[in-house]
Coordinates of C-alpha atoms in Angstrom, one line a residue:
M1 CA 33.0 71.9 0.6
P2 CA 35.8 70.4 -1.6
D3 CA 37.0 72.3 -4.7
G4 CA 35.1 71.6 -7.9
L5 CA 31.9 70.5 -6.1
P6 CA 28.9 72.9 -6.6
S7 CA 27.0 74.2 -3.7
L8 CA 23.6 72.7 -3.0
P9 CA 20.7 74.7 -1.5
L10 CA 19.7 73.6 2.0
P11 CA 16.1 73.0 3.0
P12 CA 14.6 75.4 5.5
P13 CA 14.0 74.0 9.0
L14 CA 10.7 72.2 9.3
P15 CA 8.6 72.4 12.5
P16 CA 8.9 69.2 14.6
M17 CA 5.8 67.1 14.2
G18 CA 6.9 63.8 15.7
G19 CA 8.9 61.1 14.0
M20 CA 12.7 61.2 13.4
T21 CA 14.6 64.4 14.1
S22 CA 18.2 65.5 14.1
D23 CA 18.6 64.3 17.7
N24 CA 17.8 60.7 16.9
L25 CA 19.4 60.5 13.4
P26 CA 22.9 59.1 13.3
A27 CA 25.7 61.0 11.5
A28 CA 25.4 61.2 7.7
P29 CA 28.0 58.5 7.0
S30 CA 26.0 56.0 9.2
L31 CA 22.6 56.8 7.6
P32 CA 21.1 54.0 5.4
Q33 CA 21.2 54.7 1.7
S34 CA 17.4 54.9 1.5
Q35 CA 17.4 57.7 4.1
K36 CA 20.1 59.6 2.3
A37 CA 18.1 59.3 -0.9
A38 CA 15.1 60.8 1.0
I39 CA 17.2 63.8 2.0
L40 CA 18.5 64.3 -1.5
V41 CA 15.0 64.1 -3.0
R42 CA 13.7 66.6 -0.4
L43 CA 16.5 69.0 -1.3
L44 CA 15.8 68.8 -5.0
L45 CA 12.0 69.1 -4.6
N46 CA 12.6 72.3 -2.6
E47 CA 14.2 73.7 -5.8
D48 CA 11.2 72.5 -8.0
I49 CA 13.4 69.9 -9.7
K50 CA 11.1 67.1 -10.9
L51 CA 12.5 63.7 -10.7
P52 CA 11.3 60.6 -12.7
L53 CA 10.6 58.7 -9.4
Q54 CA 7.7 56.8 -11.1
D55 CA 10.4 54.7 -12.9
L56 CA 11.5 53.3 -9.6
P57 CA 10.1 49.9 -8.5
E58 CA 6.9 50.4 -6.4
P59 CA 8.6 49.1 -3.1
C60 CA 11.3 51.7 -3.5
Q61 CA 8.7 54.5 -4.1
V62 CA 6.9 53.4 -0.9
L63 CA 10.1 53.2 1.2
L64 CA 11.2 56.7 -0.1
T65 CA 7.8 58.2 0.8
E66 CA 7.9 56.6 4.3
H67 CA 11.4 58.0 5.0
M68 CA 10.4 61.5 3.8
A69 CA 7.4 61.4 6.1
S70 CA 9.4 60.2 9.1
M71 CA 12.3 62.6 8.9
R72 CA 10.7 65.9 10.0
I73 CA 13.8 67.9 10.7
V74 CA 17.3 67.3 9.4
K75 CA 20.3 69.3 10.7
R76 CA 22.1 71.5 8.2
E77 CA 25.4 69.7 8.6
I78 CA 23.7 66.3 7.9
S79 CA 22.1 67.6 4.7
R80 CA 25.4 69.1 3.7
D81 CA 27.3 65.8 4.3
V82 CA 24.7 63.8 2.4
A83 CA 24.9 66.2 -0.6
K84 CA 28.7 66.1 -0.6
E85 CA 28.8 62.3 -0.5
F86 CA 26.3 62.1 -3.3
L87 CA 28.3 64.6 -5.5
R88 CA 31.5 62.7 -4.8
E89 CA 29.9 59.5 -6.0
L90 CA 28.2 61.2 -8.9
V91 CA 31.4 62.6 -10.4
T92 CA 33.0 59.1 -10.4
I93 CA 30.1 57.5 -12.4
G94 CA 30.9 56.8 -16.0
L95 CA 28.1 54.4 -17.0
T96 CA 25.0 53.1 -15.3
N97 CA 22.2 50.7 -16.1
S98 CA 19.9 50.5 -13.1
R99 CA 16.8 49.4 -14.9
G100 CA 17.6 45.7 -14.6
L101 CA 16.9 43.0 -17.2
E102 CA 13.7 44.6 -18.4
G103 CA 15.5 47.8 -19.1
A104 CA 18.4 46.0 -20.9
L105 CA 15.9 44.1 -23.1
T106 CA 14.1 47.3 -23.9
D107 CA 17.4 49.0 -24.9
L108 CA 18.3 46.1 -27.1
E109 CA 15.1 46.1 -29.1
G110 CA 16.0 46.2 -32.8
V111 CA 19.6 45.3 -31.9
I112 CA 19.3 41.6 -31.0
N113 CA 16.9 39.0 -32.4
E114 CA 13.3 39.9 -31.5
S115 CA 12.4 36.2 -30.8
T116 CA 15.2 36.0 -28.3
I117 CA 13.9 39.1 -26.5
Q118 CA 10.4 37.8 -26.3
K119 CA 11.6 34.4 -25.2
M120 CA 13.6 35.9 -22.3
R121 CA 10.6 38.1 -21.3
R122 CA 8.3 35.1 -21.3
E123 CA 10.7 33.0 -19.3
I124 CA 11.2 35.5 -16.5
G125 CA 7.6 36.7 -16.5
L126 CA 8.3 40.3 -17.5
K127 CA 6.0 42.6 -19.4
A128 CA 6.3 42.2 -23.1
I129 CA 7.0 45.9 -23.3
S130 CA 7.2 48.6 -20.6
D131 CA 4.2 50.3 -22.2
P132 CA 1.9 47.8 -23.9
W133 CA -0.1 50.6 -25.5
L134 CA 3.0 51.9 -27.2
R135 CA 3.4 48.4 -28.7
L136 CA -0.2 48.3 -29.9
E137 CA 0.2 51.7 -31.4
R138 CA 3.1 50.3 -33.5
L139 CA 1.0 47.5 -35.0
D140 CA -0.3 48.0 -38.5
N141 CA -4.0 48.5 -39.2
D142 CA -4.7 44.9 -40.4
E143 CA -3.3 43.4 -37.1
L144 CA -5.2 45.9 -34.9
R145 CA -8.4 45.5 -36.9
T146 CA -8.2 41.7 -36.5
M147 CA -7.6 42.0 -32.8
L148 CA -10.5 44.4 -32.3
M149 CA -12.9 42.1 -34.2
C150 CA -12.1 39.4 -31.7
E151 CA -12.7 41.5 -28.6
S152 CA -15.8 42.9 -27.0
N153 CA -17.0 46.4 -28.0
E154 CA -16.0 47.7 -24.5
I155 CA -12.4 46.5 -24.9
A156 CA -12.2 47.8 -28.4
A157 CA -13.5 51.2 -27.1
V158 CA -10.7 51.3 -24.6
V159 CA -8.1 50.5 -27.3
L160 CA -9.4 53.3 -29.5
S161 CA -9.3 55.7 -26.5
K162 CA -5.6 54.8 -25.8
L163 CA -4.4 55.2 -29.4
S164 CA -3.4 58.5 -30.8
V165 CA -6.4 60.4 -32.3
P166 CA -5.3 60.1 -36.0
R167 CA -4.5 56.4 -35.6
A168 CA -7.9 55.7 -33.9
A169 CA -9.8 57.6 -36.6
E170 CA -7.9 55.6 -39.3
L171 CA -8.6 52.3 -37.6
L172 CA -12.3 53.1 -36.9
S173 CA -12.8 54.0 -40.6
S174 CA -11.5 50.6 -41.6
L175 CA -14.0 48.7 -39.5
P176 CA -17.4 47.6 -40.8
G177 CA -20.1 50.2 -40.2
D178 CA -22.2 48.3 -37.7
I179 CA -19.1 47.3 -35.6
A180 CA -17.7 50.9 -35.7
R181 CA -21.0 52.3 -34.5
K182 CA -21.2 49.8 -31.6
I183 CA -17.6 50.5 -30.5
T184 CA -18.2 54.3 -30.7
W185 CA -21.2 53.9 -28.5
A186 CA -19.2 51.7 -26.1
M187 CA -16.7 54.6 -25.6
S188 CA -19.4 56.4 -23.6
M189 CA -19.0 53.7 -20.9
T190 CA -15.2 54.1 -20.5
G191 CA -15.3 57.2 -18.3
T192 CA -15.3 55.1 -15.1
V193 CA -12.6 52.6 -16.1
S194 CA -9.8 52.6 -13.5
P195 CA -6.1 53.0 -14.4
D196 CA -5.4 49.5 -13.0
A197 CA -8.1 48.1 -15.4
I198 CA -6.5 50.0 -18.3
E199 CA -3.1 48.5 -17.5
R200 CA -4.5 45.0 -17.2
I201 CA -6.3 45.3 -20.6
G202 CA -3.1 46.6 -22.2
L203 CA -0.9 43.8 -20.8
S204 CA -3.5 41.2 -21.7
L205 CA -3.6 42.4 -25.3
A206 CA 0.2 42.6 -25.5
S207 CA 0.5 39.1 -24.1
Q208 CA -1.6 37.9 -27.0
L209 CA 1.0 39.1 -29.4
D210 CA 3.8 37.3 -27.4
S211 CA 1.8 34.0 -27.5
H212 CA 2.2 33.9 -31.3
T213 CA 5.0 31.5 -32.2
P214 CA 7.5 33.2 -34.6
V215 CA 7.3 31.9 -38.1
A216 CA 10.0 31.6 -40.8
F217 CA 7.8 32.8 -43.7
E218 CA 5.9 36.1 -43.8
E219 CA 3.9 35.1 -46.8
A220 CA 1.1 32.5 -46.5
A221 CA 1.7 29.1 -48.1
E222 CA -0.8 29.7 -50.9
N223 CA 0.9 33.0 -51.9
R224 CA 4.3 31.4 -52.0
V225 CA 3.0 28.6 -54.2
G226 CA 1.2 31.0 -56.4
A227 CA 4.3 33.2 -56.8
I228 CA 6.3 30.1 -57.9
L229 CA 3.6 28.9 -60.3
N230 CA 3.4 32.4 -61.8
Q231 CA 6.9 31.8 -63.2
A232 CA 6.3 28.2 -64.2
K233 CA 5.4 27.1 -67.7
A234 CA 1.7 27.0 -68.4
A235 CA 1.6 23.2 -68.9
V236 CA 3.5 22.7 -65.6
R237 CA 1.3 25.1 -63.8
D238 CA -1.9 23.5 -65.0
D239 CA -0.7 20.0 -64.1
L240 CA 0.3 21.0 -60.6
L241 CA -3.0 22.8 -60.0
E242 CA -4.9 19.8 -61.1
S243 CA -2.9 17.6 -58.7
L244 CA -3.6 20.1 -55.9
E245 CA -7.3 20.0 -56.6
V246 CA -7.2 16.2 -55.9
E247 CA -5.0 16.5 -52.7
D248 CA -6.6 19.6 -51.1
K249 CA -9.4 21.4 -53.0
E250 CA -9.5 24.4 -50.6
F251 CA -5.8 25.0 -50.7
A252 CA -5.8 24.7 -54.5
K253 CA -8.6 27.3 -54.6
E254 CA -6.5 29.8 -52.5
V255 CA -3.5 29.1 -54.7
R256 CA -5.5 29.9 -57.8
K257 CA -6.5 33.2 -56.3
S258 CA -2.9 34.2 -55.8
I259 CA -1.9 33.3 -59.3
F260 CA -1.6 36.1 -61.9
T261 CA -0.7 35.2 -65.5
F262 CA -0.9 36.8 -68.9
A263 CA -4.4 35.5 -69.3
H264 CA -5.6 37.5 -66.3
I265 CA -4.6 40.9 -67.7
A266 CA -7.8 41.4 -69.7
T267 CA -10.0 41.2 -66.6
R268 CA -7.7 42.5 -63.9
L269 CA -5.9 45.5 -65.5
D270 CA -7.4 48.9 -65.8
P271 CA -7.6 49.8 -69.5
A272 CA -6.0 53.2 -68.7
D273 CA -2.9 51.4 -67.4
V274 CA -2.1 49.3 -70.4
T275 CA 0.4 51.8 -72.0
K276 CA 2.0 52.3 -68.6
V277 CA 2.8 48.6 -68.3
L278 CA 4.1 48.3 -71.8
R279 CA 6.2 51.4 -71.7
D280 CA 9.3 49.7 -70.2
V281 CA 8.9 46.4 -71.9
E282 CA 11.1 46.2 -75.1
T283 CA 9.2 46.0 -78.3
G284 CA 10.7 42.7 -79.3
A285 CA 9.3 41.1 -76.1
Q286 CA 5.9 42.6 -76.8
I287 CA 5.8 41.2 -80.4
D288 CA 6.9 37.7 -79.2
A289 CA 4.4 37.7 -76.4
F290 CA 1.5 38.9 -78.6
A291 CA 2.3 36.6 -81.5
F292 CA 2.5 33.5 -79.3
A293 CA -0.5 34.4 -77.2
A294 CA -2.7 35.0 -80.3
T295 CA -2.0 31.6 -81.7
D296 CA -5.2 30.2 -80.2
T297 CA -7.8 32.8 -81.0
E298 CA -10.3 31.4 -78.6
S299 CA -8.0 31.4 -75.6
D300 CA -7.8 33.9 -72.6
N301 CA -4.3 34.8 -73.8
A302 CA -5.7 35.9 -77.1
A303 CA -8.3 37.9 -75.3
T304 CA -5.5 39.7 -73.4
V305 CA -3.8 40.5 -76.7
N306 CA -6.9 42.0 -78.2
F307 CA -7.6 43.9 -74.9
M308 CA -4.1 45.5 -74.8
L309 CA -4.1 46.3 -78.5
G310 CA -7.5 47.9 -78.1
Q311 CA -6.1 50.4 -75.6
M312 CA -3.3 51.7 -77.9
S313 CA -3.5 54.3 -80.6
S314 CA -4.6 52.9 -83.9
R315 CA -1.2 53.5 -85.5
L316 CA 0.7 51.7 -82.8
A317 CA -1.7 48.8 -82.7
D318 CA -1.6 48.4 -86.5
S319 CA 2.2 48.5 -86.4
L320 CA 2.3 45.7 -83.7
R321 CA -0.1 43.6 -85.7
E322 CA 2.1 43.9 -88.8
D323 CA 5.1 42.9 -86.7
M324 CA 3.3 39.9 -85.2
E325 CA 2.3 38.7 -88.7
A326 CA 5.9 39.1 -89.9
R327 CA 7.2 37.4 -86.8
G328 CA 5.3 34.2 -87.7
E329 CA 5.3 31.2 -85.3
V330 CA 7.0 31.8 -81.9
K331 CA 8.4 28.8 -80.0
E332 CA 6.7 28.1 -76.7
E333 CA 9.7 28.7 -74.6
I334 CA 10.3 32.2 -76.2
G335 CA 6.6 33.1 -76.1
E336 CA 6.1 32.2 -72.5
A337 CA 9.3 34.1 -71.5
A338 CA 8.1 37.2 -73.3
M339 CA 4.6 37.0 -71.7
G340 CA 6.4 36.6 -68.3
K341 CA 8.3 39.9 -68.9
I342 CA 5.0 41.8 -69.3
V343 CA 3.5 40.1 -66.3
A344 CA 6.6 40.8 -64.2
E345 CA 6.5 44.5 -65.1
L346 CA 2.8 44.6 -64.3
R347 CA 3.4 43.0 -60.9
R348 CA 6.3 45.4 -60.2
M349 CA 4.2 48.4 -60.8
A350 CA 1.3 47.0 -58.8
D351 CA 3.7 46.3 -55.8
A352 CA 5.0 49.9 -56.1
D353 CA 1.4 51.2 -56.1
E354 CA 2.0 52.7 -59.6
I355 CA -1.1 50.9 -60.8
V356 CA -4.0 49.2 -59.1
L357 CA -5.3 45.7 -60.1
L358 CA -9.0 44.9 -60.0
E359 CA -9.8 42.3 -57.3
E360 CA -11.6 39.1 -58.4
E361 CA -14.5 40.0 -56.1
E362 CA -14.9 43.2 -58.1
E363 CA -15.0 41.2 -61.3
E364 CA -17.8 39.0 -60.0
E365 CA -19.9 42.0 -58.8
E366 CA -19.5 43.7 -62.2
A367 CA -20.6 40.6 -63.9
E368 CA -23.7 40.3 -61.7
N369 CA -24.6 44.0 -62.3
A370 CA -24.0 43.8 -66.0

């Protein structure tokens, strides 16, 4: 054996049982590559070395198995020559990518544009991902819950069975009680599902994700409009909302739901969080906002001022009232900008989960129960 090449254990002779033998095998250099591969696999398996042969295309796995079954006895010199040739080739390899286009696309996930990857996969008919269940595991709960609500209880049971236990428990807890019970019962019927059926279900669900056309905006249109109107002057906001009511009443209704202004604080903010919100808003802005908002004592803005002052200590509230009176009339532009600072700080804290805003549905329920 050439210097620098390790020795390779040779297989023990096998009893002849028909098929190909040393006598009808050509010399090692003349053997087809597939037969050489079968010899190498046999040598490695004899040493309990497990190979990831399941990653090979199915036709290659079949051919390899057939060759291993047909070559009952291989001479020692042939095994040695095949091993030497393999080692010579192995030491010259610097880089390899034998997984084809699908492997390249999988390696490039997160490196090149995701829409480009999915487009290439759709065009060549490849799986959206080598393991569709891994892709489903990566979805957030809202996407998975929406998917399960559209599928049969049996399919949903298969999905829960394939997810990790903590993830499945979290998802099941987020479903309505009656649906969760039906899916749980349906899991009792998954014991006889074949692996092929599981694979088809996974691929079908993953293909649904690929069928979604990529969109430029993550936020819904009503949320984007609402965010813009939150920063607009009250008069402009009211005028635009009235126009939307005329053009598209349903869309205007959704936009209104996404709007949060100073006037909403009294009904949407937990009283215990008032001092948290005002803590990082400069005192001058608080005085300007309160003085301007309290001008119309019957307005929702004035209700918010009274609500926030009511959650402070008596000393601090009295001090702010004195400052508001001394401040006098506040111009609209200054007053709205000051109210905007308080609302902006409140939304920042809500987005950071430092405070929790009451949902409008909760307000309606509380009003009905009152």
